Amino acid sequence: NAGVTQTPKFQVLKTGQSMTLQCAQDMNHEYMSWYRQDPGMGLRLIHYSVGAGITDQGEVPNGYNVSRSTTEDFPLRLLSAAPSQTSVYFCASSYRGGRGLGTDTQYFGPGTRLTVL
Amino acid sequence: AQSVTQLDSQVPVFEEAPVELRCNYSSSVSVYLFWYVQYPNQGLQLLLKYLSGSTLVKGINGFEAEFNKSQTSFHLRKPSVHISDTAEYFCAVSSGGSYIPTFGRGTSLIVHP
């Protein structure tokens, strides 16, 4: 069981370039999400998905696109990179909680450290 | 709506001393509560969680937390910390109808020798 995997681990882009951060999970989790982590800002939700074909925006979605064609994969696309997108990006997956409550434990990937020059 | 407040951004402590990291939440419905730990240059991992039952929850590495519904708190404690506990700690809440938990801004625990 690999859990949640992310590639690449590090990436340097120039302003205006586009790229895709990959995320995959092998736990058959319904929910997947993307966060960015910046010093002093905690984790901020970019986009999330509650199942294949279903995505929604989080707190900071501008400049990012997502799609979810399979349960396992949830790539994050940067359309035109900007220095403000320099950050550490985490993908996470989780399953629905019991008793109609929210989501249970989040499983995080190791992160992608992105620098935009 | 749900929200989480971690009252301390940084907590310095000496090795073998006790520590408490504070977390308050707001939600109008029943909740799940979590503490995650992030070691330097790593992703987050679950430390402990409260889903139901006993309000005192024990986690990995000797940590425990107590769910206090009347005070809407879920403070994390350890009776004796080690240098290796130096990390960022995040409190999170998930309530009915929410697909994604809400995270606090994190507390940096710094353990000095």
Short mmCIF file of C-alpha atoms in Angstrom, two decimals:
data_model
loop_
_atom_site.label_atom_id
_atom_site.label_comp_id
_atom_site.label_asym_id
_atom_site.label_seq_id
_atom_site.Cartn_x
_atom_site.Cartn_y
_atom_site.Cartn_z
CA ASN A 1 0.00 0.00 0.00
CA ALA A 2 1.78 3.15 -1.20
CA GLY A 3 -0.82 5.49 0.32
CA VAL A 4 -0.78 8.94 -1.27
CA THR A 5 2.00 9.66 -3.73
CA GLN A 6 2.95 13.00 -5.25
CA THR A 7 5.29 13.87 -8.10
CA PRO A 8 7.52 15.72 -8.56
CA LYS A 9 9.09 16.38 -5.13
CA PHE A 10 10.68 19.63 -6.32
CA GLN A 11 9.99 21.90 -9.27
CA VAL A 12 11.29 25.26 -10.47
CA LEU A 13 9.23 27.16 -13.03
CA LYS A 14 9.53 30.48 -14.80
CA THR A 15 6.68 32.95 -14.65
CA GLY A 16 4.06 32.08 -17.25
CA GLN A 17 4.94 28.41 -17.58
CA SER A 18 2.33 25.76 -16.96
CA MET A 19 2.70 22.42 -15.26
CA THR A 20 0.76 19.59 -13.61
CA LEU A 21 1.36 18.29 -10.11
CA GLN A 22 0.46 14.63 -9.90
CA CYS A 23 -1.34 12.94 -7.01
CA ALA A 24 -2.43 9.32 -6.71
CA GLN A 25 -3.88 7.19 -3.92
CA ASP A 26 -4.39 3.44 -3.71
CA MET A 27 -6.80 3.31 -0.77
CA ASN A 28 -10.01 3.69 -2.79
CA HIS A 29 -10.84 6.91 -0.93
CA GLU A 30 -13.79 8.97 -2.15
CA TYR A 31 -12.44 12.35 -1.13
CA MET A 32 -9.28 14.00 -2.39
CA SER A 33 -7.99 17.51 -1.91
CA TRP A 34 -5.14 19.88 -2.67
CA TYR A 35 -3.64 22.29 -0.15
CA ARG A 36 -0.88 24.81 -0.26
CA GLN A 37 1.24 25.57 2.77
CA ASP A 38 2.95 28.93 3.24
CA PRO A 39 4.84 30.20 6.31
CA GLY A 40 2.44 31.55 8.93
CA MET A 41 -0.63 30.70 6.82
CA GLY A 42 -1.22 27.09 7.78
CA LEU A 43 -2.88 24.88 5.18
CA ARG A 44 -5.13 26.51 2.62
CA LEU A 45 -7.51 24.43 0.54
CA ILE A 46 -7.21 24.93 -3.23
CA HIS A 47 -9.64 22.39 -4.73
CA TYR A 48 -11.26 19.19 -3.63
CA SER A 49 -13.16 16.24 -5.09
CA VAL A 50 -15.82 14.01 -3.57
CA GLY A 51 -15.64 11.38 -6.29
CA ALA A 52 -14.68 10.75 -9.88
CA GLY A 53 -16.06 13.51 -12.08
CA ILE A 54 -16.94 15.80 -9.15
CA THR A 55 -14.72 18.70 -8.09
CA ASP A 56 -15.23 21.96 -6.25
CA GLN A 57 -13.28 25.05 -5.27
CA GLY A 58 -11.67 25.64 -1.93
CA GLU A 59 -10.39 28.79 -0.30
CA VAL A 60 -7.70 29.75 -2.86
CA PRO A 61 -8.64 28.29 -6.28
CA ASN A 62 -7.50 31.09 -8.60
CA GLY A 63 -4.76 30.06 -11.02
CA TYR A 64 -5.34 26.34 -10.52
CA ASN A 65 -7.40 23.71 -12.31
CA VAL A 66 -8.28 20.17 -11.32
CA SER A 67 -10.10 17.21 -12.77
CA ARG A 68 -10.81 13.74 -11.49
CA SER A 69 -11.40 11.11 -14.10
CA THR A 70 -10.60 8.14 -11.84
CA THR A 71 -10.90 7.42 -8.11
CA GLU A 72 -7.13 7.10 -7.83
CA ASP A 73 -5.81 10.26 -9.50
CA PHE A 74 -6.31 13.96 -8.80
CA PRO A 75 -3.85 16.16 -10.74
CA LEU A 76 -3.46 19.88 -10.05
CA ARG A 77 -2.71 22.13 -13.03
CA LEU A 78 -1.06 25.51 -12.82
CA LEU A 79 -2.23 27.39 -15.88
CA SER A 80 0.28 30.24 -15.97
CA ALA A 81 2.67 30.16 -13.03
CA ALA A 82 3.20 33.30 -10.95
CA PRO A 83 5.73 33.98 -8.15
CA SER A 84 2.77 34.09 -5.71
CA GLN A 85 2.31 30.37 -6.36
CA THR A 86 5.68 29.56 -4.83
CA SER A 87 4.68 27.20 -2.04
CA VAL A 88 4.62 23.63 -0.78
CA TYR A 89 1.68 21.69 -2.19
CA PHE A 90 0.08 18.75 -0.41
CA CYS A 91 -2.44 16.29 -1.74
CA ALA A 92 -4.64 14.38 0.68
CA SER A 93 -7.29 11.69 0.52
CA SER A 94 -9.90 10.56 3.01
CA TYR A 95 -13.08 8.54 3.40
CA ARG A 96 -16.49 9.50 4.63
CA GLY A 97 -17.03 9.42 8.33
CA GLY A 98 -19.62 7.21 9.91
CA ARG A 99 -22.93 8.28 11.48
CA GLY A 100 -23.44 10.98 8.81
CA LEU A 101 -20.64 13.07 10.17
CA GLY A 102 -17.96 14.65 8.06
CA THR A 103 -14.80 13.18 6.70
CA ASP A 104 -12.55 10.87 8.72
CA THR A 105 -8.74 10.82 8.75
CA GLN A 106 -6.88 12.70 6.02
CA TYR A 107 -3.92 10.86 4.48
CA PHE A 108 -1.32 13.25 3.13
CA GLY A 109 1.28 12.88 0.44
CA PRO A 110 4.90 13.96 1.02
CA GLY A 111 4.43 17.28 -0.78
CA THR A 112 5.78 19.11 -3.81
CA ARG A 113 7.99 22.13 -3.25
CA LEU A 114 7.38 24.58 -6.09
CA THR A 115 9.42 27.70 -6.83
CA VAL A 116 8.27 30.18 -9.48
CA LEU A 117 10.91 32.63 -10.63
CA ALA B 1 -19.92 26.53 9.30
CA GLN B 2 -16.94 25.17 11.19
CA SER B 3 -13.76 26.86 12.31
CA VAL B 4 -10.66 26.10 14.35
CA THR B 5 -8.48 28.38 16.45
CA GLN B 6 -5.06 27.34 17.64
CA LEU B 7 -4.29 29.84 20.33
CA ASP B 8 -0.50 29.68 20.21
CA SER B 9 1.57 29.99 17.06
CA GLN B 10 4.73 28.87 18.83
CA VAL B 11 5.35 26.98 22.08
CA PRO B 12 8.93 26.69 23.35
CA VAL B 13 9.56 24.12 26.08
CA PHE B 14 12.49 22.34 27.66
CA GLU B 15 13.06 18.63 27.21
CA GLU B 16 11.20 16.42 29.74
CA ALA B 17 8.80 19.24 30.64
CA PRO B 18 5.03 18.85 30.12
CA VAL B 19 3.32 20.66 27.26
CA GLU B 20 -0.20 21.65 26.26
CA LEU B 21 -1.16 22.86 22.78
CA ARG B 22 -4.52 24.58 22.74
CA CYS B 23 -7.28 24.18 20.18
CA ASN B 24 -10.79 25.62 20.17
CA TYR B 25 -13.39 24.94 17.52
CA SER B 26 -16.81 26.18 16.53
CA SER B 27 -19.51 24.12 14.91
CA SER B 28 -23.26 23.95 15.21
CA VAL B 29 -23.38 20.17 14.91
CA SER B 30 -21.56 17.13 16.16
CA VAL B 31 -17.93 16.94 15.12
CA TYR B 32 -14.92 14.81 14.55
CA LEU B 33 -11.70 16.32 15.92
CA PHE B 34 -8.13 15.60 14.90
CA TRP B 35 -4.55 16.47 15.70
CA TYR B 36 -1.94 16.07 12.99
CA VAL B 37 1.85 16.39 13.27
CA GLN B 38 4.23 17.60 10.59
CA TYR B 39 7.92 16.92 11.04
CA PRO B 40 10.35 19.14 9.08
CA ASN B 41 10.16 18.63 5.32
CA GLN B 42 7.45 15.98 5.59
CA GLY B 43 3.72 15.71 5.03
CA LEU B 44 1.17 15.68 7.83
CA GLN B 45 0.32 12.48 9.69
CA LEU B 46 -2.43 11.70 12.13
CA LEU B 47 -1.50 11.98 15.80
CA LEU B 48 -4.92 11.19 17.27
CA LYS B 49 -8.62 11.68 16.66
CA TYR B 50 -11.91 11.93 18.49
CA LEU B 51 -14.92 10.40 16.76
CA SER B 52 -17.13 9.38 19.68
CA GLY B 53 -17.01 7.68 23.06
CA SER B 54 -14.44 8.50 25.71
CA THR B 55 -13.53 12.17 25.75
CA LEU B 56 -9.89 11.36 26.55
CA VAL B 57 -8.12 10.19 23.44
CA LYS B 58 -4.66 8.67 23.36
CA GLY B 59 -2.45 8.92 20.30
CA ILE B 60 0.99 8.01 19.10
CA ASN B 61 4.24 9.04 20.80
CA GLY B 62 2.63 9.52 24.22
CA PHE B 63 0.30 12.36 23.23
CA GLU B 64 -3.29 12.62 24.42
CA ALA B 65 -6.14 15.07 23.97
CA GLU B 66 -9.37 15.75 25.78
CA PHE B 67 -12.62 16.67 24.05
CA ASN B 68 -14.53 19.23 26.07
CA LYS B 69 -17.90 19.89 24.47
CA SER B 70 -18.98 22.64 26.85
CA GLN B 71 -15.80 24.61 26.22
CA THR B 72 -15.56 23.53 22.54
CA SER B 73 -11.94 22.62 23.06
CA PHE B 74 -9.64 19.78 22.11
CA HIS B 75 -6.30 20.53 23.77
CA LEU B 76 -3.28 18.31 23.13
CA ARG B 77 -1.00 17.28 26.00
CA LYS B 78 2.14 15.33 26.68
CA PRO B 79 3.54 14.85 30.19
CA SER B 80 7.21 14.80 29.14
CA VAL B 81 8.46 15.97 25.75
CA HIS B 82 11.54 14.89 23.81
CA ILE B 83 13.71 16.73 21.35
CA SER B 84 12.17 14.56 18.63
CA ASP B 85 8.73 16.09 19.33
CA THR B 86 9.88 19.33 17.73
CA ALA B 87 7.39 19.74 14.88
CA GLU B 88 4.35 21.65 13.65
CA TYR B 89 1.03 20.52 15.11
CA PHE B 90 -2.33 21.10 13.43
CA CYS B 91 -5.78 20.81 14.94
CA ALA B 92 -8.67 20.04 12.57
CA VAL B 93 -12.46 19.73 12.78
CA SER B 94 -14.89 17.91 10.52
CA SER B 95 -18.65 18.12 10.98
CA GLY B 96 -21.76 16.75 9.37
CA GLY B 97 -22.12 17.68 5.73
CA SER B 98 -18.50 18.73 5.33
CA TYR B 99 -16.36 16.79 2.86
CA ILE B 100 -13.12 18.42 3.90
CA PRO B 101 -11.97 19.26 7.45
CA THR B 102 -11.05 22.75 8.53
CA PHE B 103 -7.49 23.11 9.81
CA GLY B 104 -6.09 25.53 12.34
CA ARG B 105 -3.05 27.61 11.44
CA GLY B 106 -0.71 25.31 13.33
CA THR B 107 1.42 25.50 16.47
CA SER B 108 5.15 25.14 16.25
CA LEU B 109 6.44 23.10 19.21
CA ILE B 110 10.10 23.77 19.86
CA VAL B 111 11.78 21.49 22.38
CA HIS B 112 15.07 22.78 23.82
CA PRO B 113 17.70 20.53 25.42
#
